[in-house]
PDB file of C-alpha atoms in Angstrom:
ATOM      1  CA  MET A   1     -19.592 -50.770  14.947  1.00  0.00           C
ATOM      2  CA  ALA A   2     -18.147 -47.511  14.001  1.00  0.00           C
ATOM      3  CA  ARG A   3     -14.205 -47.269  14.682  1.00  0.00           C
ATOM      4  CA  GLY A   4     -12.368 -44.060  15.377  1.00  0.00           C
ATOM      5  CA  SER A   5      -9.184 -43.022  14.287  1.00  0.00           C
ATOM      6  CA  ALA A   6      -5.607 -45.035  15.587  1.00  0.00           C
ATOM      7  CA  PRO A   7      -3.928 -42.718  17.206  1.00  0.00           C
ATOM      8  CA  GLY A   8      -1.382 -40.881  15.370  1.00  0.00           C
ATOM      9  CA  GLU A   9      -3.639 -41.640  12.042  1.00  0.00           C
ATOM     10  CA  ARG A  10      -4.425 -38.415   9.998  1.00  0.00           C
ATOM     11  CA  ARG A  11      -8.180 -38.728   8.096  1.00  0.00           C
ATOM     12  CA  GLY A  12      -8.706 -36.896   5.315  1.00  0.00           C
ATOM     13  CA  GLY A  13      -7.741 -32.996   4.416  1.00  0.00           C
ATOM     14  CA  ARG A  14      -4.893 -31.233   3.776  1.00  0.00           C
ATOM     15  CA  ALA A  15      -1.549 -32.863   3.404  1.00  0.00           C
ATOM     16  CA  LYS A  16       0.786 -31.643   5.129  1.00  0.00           C
ATOM     17  CA  GLY A  17       2.797 -28.625   3.886  1.00  0.00           C
ATOM     18  CA  THR A  18       0.802 -28.048   0.772  1.00  0.00           C
ATOM     19  CA  PRO A  19      -0.477 -24.302   0.326  1.00  0.00           C
ATOM     20  CA  ASN A  20      -4.327 -23.432   0.664  1.00  0.00           C
ATOM     21  CA  ALA A  21      -6.050 -21.518  -2.734  1.00  0.00           C
ATOM     22  CA  ALA A  22      -5.850 -18.325  -1.736  1.00  0.00           C
ATOM     23  CA  THR A  23      -1.846 -18.639  -0.312  1.00  0.00           C
ATOM     24  CA  ASN A  24      -1.296 -19.619  -4.641  1.00  0.00           C
ATOM     25  CA  LYS A  25      -2.834 -17.052  -5.729  1.00  0.00           C
ATOM     26  CA  ARG A  26      -1.546 -14.511  -3.633  1.00  0.00           C
ATOM     27  CA  ARG A  27       2.068 -15.801  -4.782  1.00  0.00           C
ATOM     28  CA  GLU A  28       0.997 -16.478  -8.532  1.00  0.00           C
ATOM     29  CA  VAL A  29      -0.345 -12.487  -8.604  1.00  0.00           C
ATOM     30  CA  ALA A  30       3.147 -11.260  -6.530  1.00  0.00           C
ATOM     31  CA  GLU A  31       5.487 -13.118  -9.194  1.00  0.00           C
ATOM     32  CA  ALA A  32       3.359 -11.029 -12.425  1.00  0.00           C
ATOM     33  CA  ALA A  33       3.677  -8.230 -10.149  1.00  0.00           C
ATOM     34  CA  LEU A  34       7.980  -8.897  -9.845  1.00  0.00           C
ATOM     35  CA  ALA A  35       8.359  -9.793 -13.775  1.00  0.00           C
ATOM     36  CA  SER A  36       6.401  -6.564 -14.899  1.00  0.00           C
ATOM     37  CA  GLY A  37       8.754  -4.452 -12.754  1.00  0.00           C
ATOM     38  CA  LEU A  38       6.379  -2.409 -12.114  1.00  0.00           C
ATOM     39  CA  THR A  39       5.217  -2.092  -8.004  1.00  0.00           C
ATOM     40  CA  PRO A  40       1.986  -0.531  -6.898  1.00  0.00           C
ATOM     41  CA  LEU A  41       3.920   3.072  -5.497  1.00  0.00           C
ATOM     42  CA  ASP A  42       5.484   3.186  -9.280  1.00  0.00           C
ATOM     43  CA  VAL A  43       1.917   2.992 -10.410  1.00  0.00           C
ATOM     44  CA  MET A  44       0.669   5.862  -7.679  1.00  0.00           C
ATOM     45  CA  LEU A  45       3.326   7.771  -8.925  1.00  0.00           C
ATOM     46  CA  ASN A  46       3.328   7.520 -12.468  1.00  0.00           C
ATOM     47  CA  THR A  47      -0.592   8.530 -11.783  1.00  0.00           C
ATOM     48  CA  MET A  48       0.091  11.647 -10.014  1.00  0.00           C
ATOM     49  CA  ARG A  49       2.860  12.675 -12.525  1.00  0.00           C
ATOM     50  CA  LYS A  50       0.528  12.047 -15.342  1.00  0.00           C
ATOM     51  CA  LEU A  51      -2.283  14.011 -13.823  1.00  0.00           C
ATOM     52  CA  TRP A  52      -0.300  17.119 -12.728  1.00  0.00           C
ATOM     53  CA  GLU A  53       1.306  17.040 -16.093  1.00  0.00           C
ATOM     54  CA  LYS A  54      -1.851  16.897 -17.066  1.00  0.00           C
ATOM     55  CA  ALA A  55      -3.330  19.877 -14.637  1.00  0.00           C
ATOM     56  CA  GLU A  56      -0.528  21.930 -15.729  1.00  0.00           C
ATOM     57  CA  THR A  57      -1.313  22.123 -19.525  1.00  0.00           C
ATOM     58  CA  GLY A  58      -4.185  23.192 -18.843  1.00  0.00           C
ATOM     59  CA  GLU A  59      -5.985  20.080 -20.540  1.00  0.00           C
ATOM     60  CA  CYS A  60      -9.671  19.039 -19.638  1.00  0.00           C
ATOM     61  CA  GLU A  61     -10.859  15.468 -20.230  1.00  0.00           C
ATOM     62  CA  VAL A  62     -14.024  13.957 -20.540  1.00  0.00           C
ATOM     63  CA  GLN A  63     -14.821  11.391 -18.610  1.00  0.00           C
ATOM     64  CA  GLY A  64     -18.114   9.440 -18.946  1.00  0.00           C
ATOM     65  CA  GLU A  65     -20.111   9.218 -22.356  1.00  0.00           C
ATOM     66  CA  GLY A  66     -23.997  11.148 -23.385  1.00  0.00           C
ATOM     67  CA  GLU A  67     -25.408  12.156 -20.281  1.00  0.00           C
ATOM     68  CA  ARG A  68     -22.750  10.995 -17.683  1.00  0.00           C
ATOM     69  CA  ALA A  69     -19.850  13.317 -19.145  1.00  0.00           C
ATOM     70  CA  LYS A  70     -18.439  14.777 -16.730  1.00  0.00           C
ATOM     71  CA  ILE A  71     -15.977  17.735 -17.846  1.00  0.00           C
ATOM     72  CA  VAL A  72     -12.874  17.031 -15.334  1.00  0.00           C
ATOM     73  CA  THR A  73     -10.522  20.388 -15.198  1.00  0.00           C
ATOM     74  CA  PRO A  74      -7.510  21.410 -14.438  1.00  0.00           C
ATOM     75  CA  MET A  75      -8.117  21.865 -10.603  1.00  0.00           C
ATOM     76  CA  GLU A  76      -9.870  18.710 -10.198  1.00  0.00           C
ATOM     77  CA  MET A  77      -6.972  17.068 -12.101  1.00  0.00           C
ATOM     78  CA  ARG A  78      -4.243  18.947  -9.171  1.00  0.00           C
ATOM     79  CA  LEU A  79      -6.170  17.705  -6.461  1.00  0.00           C
ATOM     80  CA  MET A  80      -6.663  14.129  -7.648  1.00  0.00           C
ATOM     81  CA  ALA A  81      -2.530  13.918  -7.679  1.00  0.00           C
ATOM     82  CA  ALA A  82      -2.509  15.411  -4.432  1.00  0.00           C
ATOM     83  CA  ASP A  83      -5.009  12.634  -3.493  1.00  0.00           C
ATOM     84  CA  VAL A  84      -2.191  10.251  -5.113  1.00  0.00           C
ATOM     85  CA  ALA A  85       0.326  11.917  -3.812  1.00  0.00           C
ATOM     86  CA  GLN A  86      -0.739  11.701  -0.250  1.00  0.00           C
ATOM     87  CA  LYS A  87      -1.369   7.986  -0.403  1.00  0.00           C
ATOM     88  CA  ALA A  88       1.969   7.132  -2.586  1.00  0.00           C
ATOM     89  CA  ALA A  89       4.146   9.461   1.139  1.00  0.00           C
ATOM     90  CA  PRO A  90       4.871   7.309   3.537  1.00  0.00           C
ATOM     91  CA  PHE A  91       6.573   4.703   0.735  1.00  0.00           C
ATOM     92  CA  VAL A  92       8.845   7.537  -0.031  1.00  0.00           C
ATOM     93  CA  HIS A  93       9.118  10.221   2.774  1.00  0.00           C
ATOM     94  CA  PRO A  94       9.854   8.632   6.132  1.00  0.00           C
ATOM     95  CA  LYS A  95       7.612   9.584   8.788  1.00  0.00           C
ATOM     96  CA  LEU A  96       9.373  11.842  12.294  1.00  0.00           C
ATOM     97  CA  SER A  97       9.292  10.198  15.297  1.00  0.00           C
ATOM     98  CA  ASN A  98       9.454  11.704  19.241  1.00  0.00           C
ATOM     99  CA  ILE A  99      12.335  10.256  20.848  1.00  0.00           C
ATOM    100  CA  GLU A 100      12.988  10.295  24.742  1.00  0.00           C
ATOM    101  CA  ALA A 101      16.625  10.699  25.440  1.00  0.00           C
ATOM    102  CA  ASN A 102      18.222  10.378  28.994  1.00  0.00           C
ATOM    103  CA  VAL A 103      21.171  11.866  29.666  1.00  0.00           C
ATOM    104  CA  THR A 104      23.112  11.096  32.207  1.00  0.00           C
ATOM    105  CA  ALA A 105      26.893  13.102  33.178  1.00  0.00           C
ATOM    106  CA  GLN A 106      29.187  13.574  36.067  1.00  0.00           C
ATOM    107  CA  VAL A 107      30.365  17.170  36.456  1.00  0.00           C
ATOM    108  CA  GLY A 108      32.889  18.227  38.854  1.00  0.00           C
ATOM    109  CA  VAL A 109      33.784  21.751  40.349  1.00  0.00           C
ATOM    110  CA  ARG A 110      37.647  22.442  41.074  1.00  0.00           C
ATOM    111  CA  VAL A 111      37.843  25.849  42.411  1.00  0.00           C
ATOM    112  CA  VAL A 112      42.087  27.072  41.153  1.00  0.00           C
ATOM    113  CA  ALA A 113      42.475  30.085  43.491  1.00  0.00           C
ATOM    114  CA  SER A 114      46.029  31.512  42.970  1.00  0.00           C
ATOM    115  CA  PRO A 115      47.082  32.975  46.529  1.00  0.00           C
ATOM    116  CA  GLU A 116      46.173  36.540  45.929  1.00  0.00           C
ATOM    117  CA  ASP A 117      42.709  35.531  45.875  1.00  0.00           C
ATOM    118  CA  GLU A 118      42.954  33.915  49.011  1.00  0.00           C
ATOM    119  CA  ALA A 119      43.972  37.182  50.504  1.00  0.00           C
ATOM    120  CA  LEU A 120      40.762  38.335  49.924  1.00  0.00           C
TER     121      LEU A 120
END
């Protein structure tokens, strides 16, 4: 005769509070990035600056080997730098948003008349 679990009994599985493998991996990667002192934003900004610097000096770069070799022109480097800059911009510059302002004010009008004005 098969016996089921008693009320409140826990059988098998991971113990409560034990992080799973994916959580451990993410934590290790985050700690390694923190230890190196280099953030993804730093990498993006450095890449953008290097590409722009090469483009401004007019350097051409050969990517690949043999038949698959490709010459990257300064204009292409500028475009790559602009692409990286576009991806980094949300992390560097605040995004403007529309706000709605509801302003209520009490305005009073007081008429001041001199005796000469009343005569008219």
